[in-house]
Amino acid sequence: MTDDLLTPLDLAFWCLESPEHPMHLGALGVFTADSVTAAQHAAELLAARSAAVPGLRMRIRGVWVPVGGAVREAAQDFSPQDHVHLAPATTDYHGAAGKLMERPLARERPPWEAHVLPHSDGTSFAVLFKFHHALADGLRALTLAAGLMDPPPASPTPAARKARAAERAPEPTRGWKLPNPFDLPGVVRRRMGEAGRALDIGAAVVGANWDVRTSPALTAPPTGTRRTAGVVLDLDDVHRIRKKAGGTVNDVLLAVVAGALRRWLDERGDGSEGVAPRALIPVSRRRPRTSHPQGNQLSGYLIRLPVGDPDPLGRLRTVRTAMDRNKDAGTQRGAGAIALLADHVAPLGHRLGGPVMAQAARLLFDVLVTSVPLPSLGLKLAGCPLIEVYPFAPLAQGQSLAVAISTYRGHVHYGLVADGEAIPDLGRLARALQDEITELTAAAAE
């Protein structure tokens, strides 16, 4: 077999999906336009370049062995026109993106799309990329999207291009084979260690569900509708807060989310007193040049966001303490490491149990907050500079909000995805993020 067998976690993402709850990642990039035809030119370039990126030609197909498993394989009938679309002109990128994020990706084709959104005034255009989580995690999706951008000014040598192409090309499948009998003692020890870690994670999940204090706004009944919003903050402000109050950049960004949720709940009349929603913070376990280039390599941390604390610096201290505790424990245990449990489920179990596990997400965490790194170099498409980029995370069943964060060229970009009917005032939450960074900056300067 030369196809690429899905890892247990990739298969879980594939099986968790339903028409009302698509499991794709997204990113909305905004580009300045140098002409009224820039958006059309960008769409033509994306279509032409996509055929040359091997990872974009991969579709997912079920297999008989292992029972319930699936593989990635090159689509022989790949057509860029099935994936790259030029949308009507708009004045509201996020309004258009929300509608597009509602739509599941076609499962019979390579599961990705790029939608080019021209602005009505012709001064800019946006591109919404969608990648199924089974095709790529955030880092892999970034690599695939970057392969469609303009090449850097200093073109690599032929040898460098060949090496980069080899890194992008899919690796051969790790097929099933019987273990060497002489390796069995080591295999048994590893399996026992993995079982112990699984029990630790399970016990932590049970403990994390005690005394849950969240807001109904974050766990409203799902409707399948989507809204998106974006916020841009100055990274220098984040660094000033970090230097004055301590912690990491990520600690500050999480504290901003907690403070914004507090403002938003109070403004809409829901009240924030005593609220401490469980936030799942995905952590990549990918090792450069050694991990499989396409398979998800994820664990995570779980923290209680101190939404009920009225003190902005107090919220930051609480977040910092919780994150330090998670880092000390590592990514192999704790309630946030639930992704690792996928390795202990047989492929058929993912197939049969996917719908049940999808409904269980609300029992494990209340809101997803994830970070997606971006290159510091400026990206261009059709000669037009990328000026803003908003990452979007999948929205689990029974949850109303997901937050994704990226830093790009001195700015922090928050991408918000919400159930459109559960959170019709997503723009208010976006403004609360801006207000919170202002208050936290002032508090740290005192």
Tab-separated table of C-alpha atoms in Angstrom:
chain	number	residue	atom	x	y	z
A	1	MET	CA	0.000	0.000	0.000
A	2	THR	CA	1.451	3.351	-1.038
A	3	ASP	CA	-1.317	5.535	0.308
A	4	ASP	CA	-1.074	7.545	3.516
A	5	LEU	CA	-2.924	5.920	6.432
A	6	LEU	CA	-4.720	8.427	8.665
A	7	THR	CA	-3.448	8.601	12.207
A	8	PRO	CA	-6.019	7.829	14.935
A	9	LEU	CA	-6.422	11.546	15.703
A	10	ASP	CA	-6.875	12.448	12.026
A	11	LEU	CA	-9.468	9.695	11.711
A	12	ALA	CA	-11.231	11.004	14.804
A	13	PHE	CA	-11.523	14.472	13.241
A	14	TRP	CA	-12.855	12.915	10.038
A	15	CYS	CA	-15.469	10.892	11.922
A	16	LEU	CA	-16.520	13.682	14.309
A	17	GLU	CA	-17.840	15.768	11.429
A	18	SER	CA	-21.488	16.129	10.512
A	19	PRO	CA	-23.211	18.447	7.986
A	20	GLU	CA	-24.210	20.761	10.848
A	21	HIS	CA	-20.766	20.646	12.498
A	22	PRO	CA	-17.985	20.762	9.901
A	23	MET	CA	-14.469	20.127	11.188
A	24	HIS	CA	-12.480	22.473	8.993
A	25	LEU	CA	-9.954	25.126	9.934
A	26	GLY	CA	-10.061	28.529	8.289
A	27	ALA	CA	-7.949	31.603	7.724
A	28	LEU	CA	-9.109	34.916	6.301
A	29	GLY	CA	-6.271	36.901	4.736
A	30	VAL	CA	-6.771	40.511	3.647
A	31	PHE	CA	-4.586	41.891	0.846
A	32	THR	CA	-4.194	45.386	-0.535
A	33	ALA	CA	-5.196	45.564	-4.201
A	34	ASP	CA	-3.192	47.401	-6.841
A	35	SER	CA	-5.971	47.255	-9.427
A	36	VAL	CA	-9.665	46.452	-9.814
A	37	THR	CA	-8.703	43.133	-11.416
A	38	ALA	CA	-6.348	42.074	-8.587
A	39	ALA	CA	-8.885	39.700	-7.009
A	40	GLN	CA	-9.542	37.896	-10.299
A	41	HIS	CA	-5.800	37.619	-10.945
A	42	ALA	CA	-5.303	36.223	-7.430
A	43	ALA	CA	-7.975	33.569	-8.023
A	44	GLU	CA	-6.307	32.535	-11.286
A	45	LEU	CA	-2.923	32.251	-9.573
A	46	LEU	CA	-4.335	30.175	-6.708
A	47	ALA	CA	-5.930	27.769	-9.166
A	48	ALA	CA	-2.771	27.465	-11.245
A	49	ARG	CA	-0.454	26.994	-8.256
A	50	SER	CA	-2.675	24.534	-6.371
A	51	ALA	CA	-2.032	21.798	-8.919
A	52	ALA	CA	1.696	21.954	-8.096
A	53	VAL	CA	1.314	21.481	-4.318
A	54	PRO	CA	1.161	17.700	-3.629
A	55	GLY	CA	-0.667	18.046	-0.318
A	56	LEU	CA	-3.573	19.838	-1.994
A	57	ARG	CA	-4.242	16.912	-4.312
A	58	MET	CA	-4.860	14.460	-1.447
A	59	ARG	CA	-8.364	13.158	-0.823
A	60	ILE	CA	-9.515	10.874	1.994
A	61	ARG	CA	-10.903	7.416	1.259
A	62	GLY	CA	-12.131	4.663	3.547
A	63	VAL	CA	-10.336	1.297	3.456
A	64	TRP	CA	-11.160	-2.282	4.432
A	65	VAL	CA	-7.902	-2.858	6.310
A	66	PRO	CA	-7.663	-1.775	9.029
A	67	VAL	CA	-11.425	-2.053	9.431
A	68	GLY	CA	-12.891	1.429	9.724
A	69	GLY	CA	-9.638	3.115	8.694
A	70	ALA	CA	-9.012	5.679	5.987
A	71	VAL	CA	-6.126	6.864	3.844
A	72	ARG	CA	-5.051	9.985	2.058
A	73	GLU	CA	-4.448	9.359	-1.619
A	74	ALA	CA	-3.751	11.512	-4.650
A	75	ALA	CA	-6.967	12.398	-6.475
A	76	GLN	CA	-6.521	11.424	-10.093
A	77	ASP	CA	-9.365	13.710	-11.199
A	78	PHE	CA	-8.120	16.754	-9.252
A	79	SER	CA	-9.437	20.008	-10.720
A	80	PRO	CA	-8.443	23.399	-9.236
A	81	GLN	CA	-11.792	24.830	-10.297
A	82	ASP	CA	-13.475	22.580	-7.720
A	83	HIS	CA	-11.519	24.286	-4.947
A	84	VAL	CA	-10.764	27.900	-5.911
A	85	HIS	CA	-13.734	30.247	-6.201
A	86	LEU	CA	-14.099	33.954	-6.998
A	87	ALA	CA	-16.957	35.329	-4.885
A	88	PRO	CA	-19.115	38.393	-5.587
A	89	ALA	CA	-17.780	41.739	-4.374
A	90	THR	CA	-18.553	42.590	-0.756
A	91	THR	CA	-18.025	45.298	1.837
A	92	ASP	CA	-18.110	42.835	4.745
A	93	TYR	CA	-15.384	40.192	4.620
A	94	HIS	CA	-16.374	38.630	7.934
A	95	GLY	CA	-20.048	38.489	7.000
A	96	ALA	CA	-19.154	36.566	3.853
A	97	ALA	CA	-16.636	34.379	5.697
A	98	GLY	CA	-19.216	33.351	8.288
A	99	LYS	CA	-21.565	32.048	5.607
A	100	LEU	CA	-18.757	30.169	3.890
A	101	MET	CA	-17.554	28.631	7.154
A	102	GLU	CA	-21.016	27.083	7.613
A	103	ARG	CA	-20.599	24.913	4.536
A	104	PRO	CA	-18.894	21.541	4.960
A	105	LEU	CA	-16.134	20.624	2.542
A	106	ALA	CA	-16.898	18.003	-0.095
A	107	ARG	CA	-15.695	14.702	1.370
A	108	GLU	CA	-15.287	12.981	-1.997
A	109	ARG	CA	-12.665	15.538	-3.113
A	110	PRO	CA	-9.460	16.855	-1.505
A	111	PRO	CA	-11.010	18.612	1.535
A	112	TRP	CA	-9.927	22.224	1.085
A	113	GLU	CA	-11.200	25.409	-0.559
A	114	ALA	CA	-10.008	28.947	-1.267
A	115	HIS	CA	-12.586	31.707	-1.723
A	116	VAL	CA	-11.396	35.040	-3.120
A	117	LEU	CA	-13.552	37.935	-1.881
A	118	PRO	CA	-13.139	41.222	-3.788
A	119	HIS	CA	-13.960	44.425	-1.911
A	120	SER	CA	-16.597	46.573	-3.560
A	121	ASP	CA	-14.283	49.607	-3.680
A	122	GLY	CA	-11.509	47.655	-5.409
A	123	THR	CA	-8.811	48.718	-2.936
A	124	SER	CA	-8.435	45.295	-1.327
A	125	PHE	CA	-9.487	41.682	-1.507
A	126	ALA	CA	-9.570	38.796	0.955
A	127	VAL	CA	-8.982	35.053	0.628
A	128	LEU	CA	-10.717	32.576	2.907
A	129	PHE	CA	-8.823	29.285	3.074
A	130	LYS	CA	-10.616	26.229	4.461
A	131	PHE	CA	-8.768	23.000	5.302
A	132	HIS	CA	-10.315	19.942	6.902
A	133	HIS	CA	-8.634	19.116	10.202
A	134	ALA	CA	-8.061	15.553	8.972
A	135	LEU	CA	-6.054	16.917	6.037
A	136	ALA	CA	-3.939	19.344	8.023
A	137	ASP	CA	-3.486	20.813	11.472
A	138	GLY	CA	-2.798	24.536	11.854
A	139	LEU	CA	0.928	24.258	11.078
A	140	ARG	CA	0.402	22.011	8.070
A	141	ALA	CA	-2.443	24.220	6.756
A	142	LEU	CA	-0.111	27.205	7.020
A	143	THR	CA	2.519	25.354	4.964
A	144	LEU	CA	-0.028	24.448	2.284
A	145	ALA	CA	-1.407	27.989	2.071
A	146	ALA	CA	2.103	29.479	1.965
A	147	GLY	CA	2.831	27.246	-1.029
A	148	LEU	CA	0.201	29.232	-2.945
A	149	MET	CA	1.651	32.647	-2.140
A	150	ASP	CA	4.147	34.547	-4.281
A	151	PRO	CA	7.715	33.219	-3.995
A	152	PRO	CA	10.088	35.335	-1.897
A	153	PRO	CA	12.162	37.942	-3.753
A	154	ALA	CA	15.376	35.911	-3.365
A	155	SER	CA	14.522	32.731	-5.243
A	156	PRO	CA	16.054	29.565	-3.763
A	157	THR	CA	18.615	27.575	-5.664
A	158	PRO	CA	17.442	24.514	-7.644
A	159	ALA	CA	18.824	22.262	-4.911
A	160	ALA	CA	16.921	24.190	-2.238
A	161	ARG	CA	13.725	23.998	-4.284
A	162	LYS	CA	14.175	20.246	-4.656
A	163	ALA	CA	14.680	19.831	-0.894
A	164	ARG	CA	11.624	21.935	-0.112
A	165	ALA	CA	9.512	19.923	-2.564
A	166	ALA	CA	10.671	16.712	-0.904
A	167	GLU	CA	9.571	18.052	2.487
A	168	ARG	CA	6.144	18.926	1.079
A	169	ALA	CA	5.634	15.577	-0.605
A	170	PRO	CA	3.631	13.020	1.377
A	171	GLU	CA	5.564	10.286	3.081
A	172	PRO	CA	4.753	6.636	2.349
A	173	THR	CA	2.239	5.008	4.580
A	174	ARG	CA	3.330	3.399	7.756
A	175	GLY	CA	1.649	0.084	7.008
A	176	TRP	CA	0.566	-2.446	9.594
A	177	LYS	CA	3.051	-5.217	10.224
A	178	LEU	CA	3.621	-7.863	12.839
A	179	PRO	CA	6.126	-6.863	15.531
A	180	ASN	CA	9.475	-8.582	15.753
A	181	PRO	CA	9.189	-11.136	18.589
A	182	PHE	CA	12.437	-9.866	20.090
A	183	ASP	CA	10.897	-6.404	20.351
A	184	LEU	CA	7.850	-7.597	22.280
A	185	PRO	CA	9.152	-6.809	25.818
A	186	GLY	CA	9.746	-3.195	24.810
A	187	VAL	CA	6.376	-3.040	23.079
A	188	VAL	CA	4.626	-4.351	26.206
A	189	ARG	CA	6.381	-1.803	28.418
A	190	ARG	CA	5.404	1.034	26.071
A	191	ARG	CA	1.795	-0.135	25.949
A	192	MET	CA	1.618	-0.329	29.735
A	193	GLY	CA	3.048	3.186	30.005
A	194	GLU	CA	0.525	4.465	27.458
A	195	ALA	CA	-2.333	2.803	29.344
A	196	GLY	CA	-1.180	4.476	32.555
A	197	ARG	CA	-1.099	7.873	30.872
A	198	ALA	CA	-4.581	7.254	29.458
A	199	LEU	CA	-5.887	6.532	32.959
A	200	ASP	CA	-4.233	9.726	34.234
A	201	ILE	CA	-5.915	11.751	31.480
A	202	GLY	CA	-9.295	10.134	32.170
A	203	ALA	CA	-9.055	10.876	35.878
A	204	ALA	CA	-8.062	14.491	35.123
A	205	VAL	CA	-11.075	14.881	32.804
A	206	VAL	CA	-13.393	13.684	35.556
A	207	GLY	CA	-11.805	16.091	38.033
A	208	ALA	CA	-12.046	19.003	35.605
A	209	ASN	CA	-15.808	18.558	35.402
A	210	TRP	CA	-16.329	19.078	39.117
A	211	ASP	CA	-17.715	22.461	40.070
A	212	VAL	CA	-18.040	23.674	36.466
A	213	ARG	CA	-18.913	27.351	36.320
A	214	THR	CA	-19.575	28.632	32.828
A	215	SER	CA	-22.080	30.780	30.974
A	216	PRO	CA	-25.057	29.410	29.014
A	217	ALA	CA	-23.999	31.765	26.207
A	218	LEU	CA	-20.935	29.585	25.596
A	219	THR	CA	-22.801	26.267	25.563
A	220	ALA	CA	-26.105	27.140	23.885
A	221	PRO	CA	-27.895	24.527	21.751
A	222	PRO	CA	-26.149	24.382	18.358
A	223	THR	CA	-27.850	25.658	15.204
A	224	GLY	CA	-25.167	25.023	12.582
A	225	THR	CA	-24.976	28.709	11.655
A	226	ARG	CA	-21.687	30.606	11.770
A	227	ARG	CA	-20.472	34.145	12.341
A	228	THR	CA	-16.886	35.313	12.270
A	229	ALA	CA	-15.185	38.441	13.568
A	230	GLY	CA	-11.620	39.673	13.749
A	231	VAL	CA	-9.591	41.978	15.962
A	232	VAL	CA	-6.101	43.406	15.441
A	233	LEU	CA	-4.012	44.408	18.478
A	234	ASP	CA	-0.546	45.937	18.688
A	235	LEU	CA	2.029	43.328	19.713
A	236	ASP	CA	4.090	46.063	21.395
A	237	ASP	CA	1.227	46.593	23.875
A	238	VAL	CA	1.311	42.884	24.708
A	239	HIS	CA	5.064	42.989	25.298
A	240	ARG	CA	4.728	46.037	27.559
A	241	ILE	CA	2.176	44.193	29.687
A	242	ARG	CA	4.354	41.091	29.820
A	243	LYS	CA	7.433	43.030	30.912
A	244	LYS	CA	5.554	44.886	33.640
A	245	ALA	CA	3.276	42.140	34.960
A	246	GLY	CA	5.230	38.977	34.099
A	247	GLY	CA	4.199	35.872	32.238
A	248	THR	CA	4.516	35.004	28.577
A	249	VAL	CA	2.952	36.587	25.506
A	250	ASN	CA	0.506	33.680	25.408
A	251	ASP	CA	-0.433	34.267	29.071
A	252	VAL	CA	-1.292	37.882	28.265
A	253	LEU	CA	-3.346	36.916	25.210
A	254	LEU	CA	-5.326	34.375	27.259
A	255	ALA	CA	-5.920	36.946	29.997
A	256	VAL	CA	-7.240	39.325	27.334
A	257	VAL	CA	-9.743	36.654	26.281
A	258	ALA	CA	-10.856	36.186	29.900
A	259	GLY	CA	-11.317	39.939	30.407
A	260	ALA	CA	-13.159	40.345	27.111
A	261	LEU	CA	-15.574	37.547	28.034
A	262	ARG	CA	-16.222	39.298	31.340
A	263	ARG	CA	-17.032	42.608	29.609
A	264	TRP	CA	-19.180	40.914	27.006
A	265	LEU	CA	-21.231	38.884	29.502
A	266	ASP	CA	-21.832	41.929	31.685
A	267	GLU	CA	-22.802	44.132	28.736
A	268	ARG	CA	-25.332	41.645	27.400
A	269	GLY	CA	-26.816	41.206	30.889
A	270	ASP	CA	-25.757	37.602	31.457
A	271	GLY	CA	-23.442	38.467	34.345
A	272	SER	CA	-19.871	37.296	34.875
A	273	GLU	CA	-19.803	36.756	38.646
A	274	GLY	CA	-18.334	33.353	39.499
A	275	VAL	CA	-17.901	32.371	35.842
A	276	ALA	CA	-14.774	30.328	35.053
A	277	PRO	CA	-15.248	28.487	31.739
A	278	ARG	CA	-12.914	25.620	30.840
A	279	ALA	CA	-10.653	26.642	27.975
A	280	LEU	CA	-8.887	23.983	25.930
A	281	ILE	CA	-5.489	25.224	24.705
A	282	PRO	CA	-4.189	22.918	21.931
A	283	VAL	CA	-0.430	22.274	21.983
A	284	SER	CA	1.469	20.998	18.955
A	285	ARG	CA	3.749	18.017	19.544
A	286	ARG	CA	5.168	18.229	16.038
A	287	ARG	CA	8.946	17.891	15.781
A	288	PRO	CA	10.488	19.550	12.739
A	289	ARG	CA	11.818	17.114	10.105
A	290	THR	CA	10.926	14.060	12.168
A	291	SER	CA	7.142	14.015	12.529
A	292	HIS	CA	4.803	12.907	9.787
A	293	PRO	CA	4.231	15.956	7.574
A	294	GLN	CA	0.459	15.675	7.374
A	295	GLY	CA	-0.772	13.883	10.502
A	296	ASN	CA	-2.048	15.884	13.449
A	297	GLN	CA	0.375	15.888	16.385
A	298	LEU	CA	-1.675	17.522	19.128
A	299	SER	CA	-2.100	17.500	22.864
A	300	GLY	CA	-3.389	20.348	24.996
A	301	TYR	CA	-3.778	22.160	28.278
A	302	LEU	CA	-7.024	22.851	30.101
A	303	ILE	CA	-7.415	25.960	32.253
A	304	ARG	CA	-10.262	27.784	33.922
A	305	LEU	CA	-10.478	31.296	32.488
A	306	PRO	CA	-10.885	33.688	35.467
A	307	VAL	CA	-13.799	35.566	33.915
A	308	GLY	CA	-15.352	36.280	37.312
A	309	ASP	CA	-12.263	38.132	38.658
A	310	PRO	CA	-12.803	41.929	38.418
A	311	ASP	CA	-9.050	42.701	38.579
A	312	PRO	CA	-7.306	42.615	35.151
A	313	LEU	CA	-3.891	41.929	36.695
A	314	GLY	CA	-5.462	39.304	38.938
A	315	ARG	CA	-6.816	37.554	35.846
A	316	LEU	CA	-3.341	37.576	34.313
A	317	ARG	CA	-1.792	36.108	37.465
A	318	THR	CA	-4.385	33.348	37.552
A	319	VAL	CA	-3.795	32.480	33.900
A	320	ARG	CA	-0.020	32.531	34.403
A	321	THR	CA	-0.212	30.210	37.402
A	322	ALA	CA	-2.508	27.776	35.594
A	323	MET	CA	-0.333	27.689	32.487
A	324	ASP	CA	2.845	27.225	34.537
A	325	ARG	CA	1.209	24.273	36.302
A	326	ASN	CA	0.242	22.743	32.951
A	327	LYS	CA	3.729	23.173	31.524
A	328	ASP	CA	5.296	21.609	34.610
A	329	ALA	CA	3.011	18.568	34.216
A	330	GLY	CA	3.745	18.325	30.470
A	331	THR	CA	1.572	17.496	27.489
A	332	GLN	CA	1.260	13.769	28.217
A	333	ARG	CA	-1.262	14.039	31.044
A	334	GLY	CA	-3.993	16.267	32.370
A	335	ALA	CA	-7.527	16.911	31.158
A	336	GLY	CA	-6.260	18.971	28.226
A	337	ALA	CA	-4.432	15.971	26.762
A	338	ILE	CA	-7.691	14.354	25.626
A	339	ALA	CA	-6.462	14.268	22.018
A	340	LEU	CA	-3.950	11.613	23.036
A	341	LEU	CA	-6.779	9.231	23.900
A	342	ALA	CA	-7.513	8.866	20.168
A	343	ASP	CA	-4.470	6.587	19.918
A	344	HIS	CA	-6.185	4.067	22.198
A	345	VAL	CA	-9.268	3.679	19.989
A	346	ALA	CA	-9.368	1.232	17.073
A	347	PRO	CA	-10.305	2.665	13.647
A	348	LEU	CA	-13.729	0.996	13.741
A	349	GLY	CA	-14.295	2.578	17.156
A	350	HIS	CA	-13.759	6.028	15.649
A	351	ARG	CA	-16.189	5.199	12.857
A	352	LEU	CA	-18.920	3.937	15.162
A	353	GLY	CA	-18.291	6.271	18.083
A	354	GLY	CA	-17.685	9.504	16.178
A	355	PRO	CA	-21.244	10.873	16.556
A	356	VAL	CA	-21.253	10.061	20.274
A	357	MET	CA	-17.873	11.687	20.861
A	358	ALA	CA	-18.969	14.774	18.936
A	359	GLN	CA	-21.777	15.282	21.429
A	360	ALA	CA	-19.381	14.732	24.342
A	361	ALA	CA	-17.223	17.768	23.489
A	362	ARG	CA	-19.382	20.026	25.652
A	363	LEU	CA	-18.593	17.809	28.641
A	364	LEU	CA	-14.830	18.207	28.167
A	365	PHE	CA	-14.411	21.966	27.649
A	366	ASP	CA	-16.429	25.140	27.101
A	367	VAL	CA	-14.336	27.192	24.697
A	368	LEU	CA	-11.349	26.515	22.446
A	369	VAL	CA	-8.488	29.043	22.437
A	370	THR	CA	-5.689	28.164	20.031
A	371	SER	CA	-2.590	29.881	18.636
A	372	VAL	CA	-1.406	29.494	15.037
A	373	PRO	CA	2.125	30.786	14.310
A	374	LEU	CA	2.733	32.780	11.144
A	375	PRO	CA	6.002	33.662	9.412
A	376	SER	CA	7.424	37.088	10.208
A	377	LEU	CA	8.258	37.725	6.548
A	378	GLY	CA	5.646	39.615	4.565
A	379	LEU	CA	3.526	37.414	2.307
A	380	LYS	CA	2.133	38.491	-1.062
A	381	LEU	CA	-0.373	37.124	-3.546
A	382	ALA	CA	-0.408	38.423	-7.122
A	383	GLY	CA	2.015	41.102	-5.943
A	384	CYS	CA	-0.463	42.335	-3.318
A	385	PRO	CA	0.779	42.410	0.318
A	386	LEU	CA	-0.991	40.446	3.033
A	387	ILE	CA	-1.918	43.028	5.687
A	388	GLU	CA	-4.278	41.119	7.992
A	389	VAL	CA	-4.843	37.431	8.701
A	390	TYR	CA	-7.516	35.971	10.974
A	391	PRO	CA	-7.294	32.258	11.863
A	392	PHE	CA	-10.536	30.348	12.494
A	393	ALA	CA	-10.833	27.163	14.547
A	394	PRO	CA	-13.544	24.490	14.171
A	395	LEU	CA	-16.562	24.859	16.419
A	396	ALA	CA	-17.337	21.693	18.355
A	397	GLN	CA	-20.891	20.482	18.757
A	398	GLY	CA	-22.630	22.070	21.726
A	399	GLN	CA	-20.156	24.967	21.934
A	400	SER	CA	-20.851	28.495	20.779
A	401	LEU	CA	-17.420	30.102	20.530
A	402	ALA	CA	-13.880	29.289	19.362
A	403	VAL	CA	-10.958	31.722	19.487
A	404	ALA	CA	-7.824	31.482	17.339
A	405	ILE	CA	-4.831	33.805	17.634
A	406	SER	CA	-1.938	34.610	15.291
A	407	THR	CA	0.851	37.162	15.390
A	408	TYR	CA	1.934	38.670	12.079
A	409	ARG	CA	4.346	41.533	11.432
A	410	GLY	CA	4.033	43.247	14.790
A	411	HIS	CA	0.311	42.690	15.332
A	412	VAL	CA	-1.885	40.137	17.078
A	413	HIS	CA	-4.869	38.902	15.090
A	414	TYR	CA	-7.793	37.309	16.944
A	415	GLY	CA	-10.140	35.238	14.779
A	416	LEU	CA	-13.522	34.527	16.376
A	417	VAL	CA	-15.951	31.847	15.185
A	418	ALA	CA	-19.366	31.575	16.825
A	419	ASP	CA	-22.698	29.881	16.382
A	420	GLY	CA	-24.577	32.565	14.494
A	421	GLU	CA	-27.827	32.290	16.431
A	422	ALA	CA	-26.358	31.604	19.864
A	423	ILE	CA	-24.017	34.619	19.641
A	424	PRO	CA	-25.555	37.183	17.279
A	425	ASP	CA	-23.527	39.951	18.991
A	426	LEU	CA	-20.082	38.587	18.130
A	427	GLY	CA	-18.987	42.066	17.084
A	428	ARG	CA	-19.534	43.218	20.667
A	429	LEU	CA	-17.147	40.539	21.912
A	430	ALA	CA	-14.578	41.671	19.335
A	431	ARG	CA	-14.795	45.234	20.651
A	432	ALA	CA	-14.431	43.888	24.184
A	433	LEU	CA	-11.057	42.396	23.221
A	434	GLN	CA	-9.857	45.835	22.151
A	435	ASP	CA	-11.191	47.450	25.335
A	436	GLU	CA	-9.547	44.790	27.487
A	437	ILE	CA	-6.052	45.279	26.070
A	438	THR	CA	-6.419	49.008	26.759
A	439	GLU	CA	-7.419	48.409	30.374
A	440	LEU	CA	-4.730	45.791	30.937
A	441	THR	CA	-2.076	48.105	29.474
A	442	ALA	CA	-3.164	50.902	31.813
A	443	ALA	CA	-3.257	48.583	34.840
A	444	ALA	CA	0.237	47.258	34.143
A	445	ALA	CA	1.616	50.798	33.779
A	446	GLU	CA	0.440	51.886	37.260
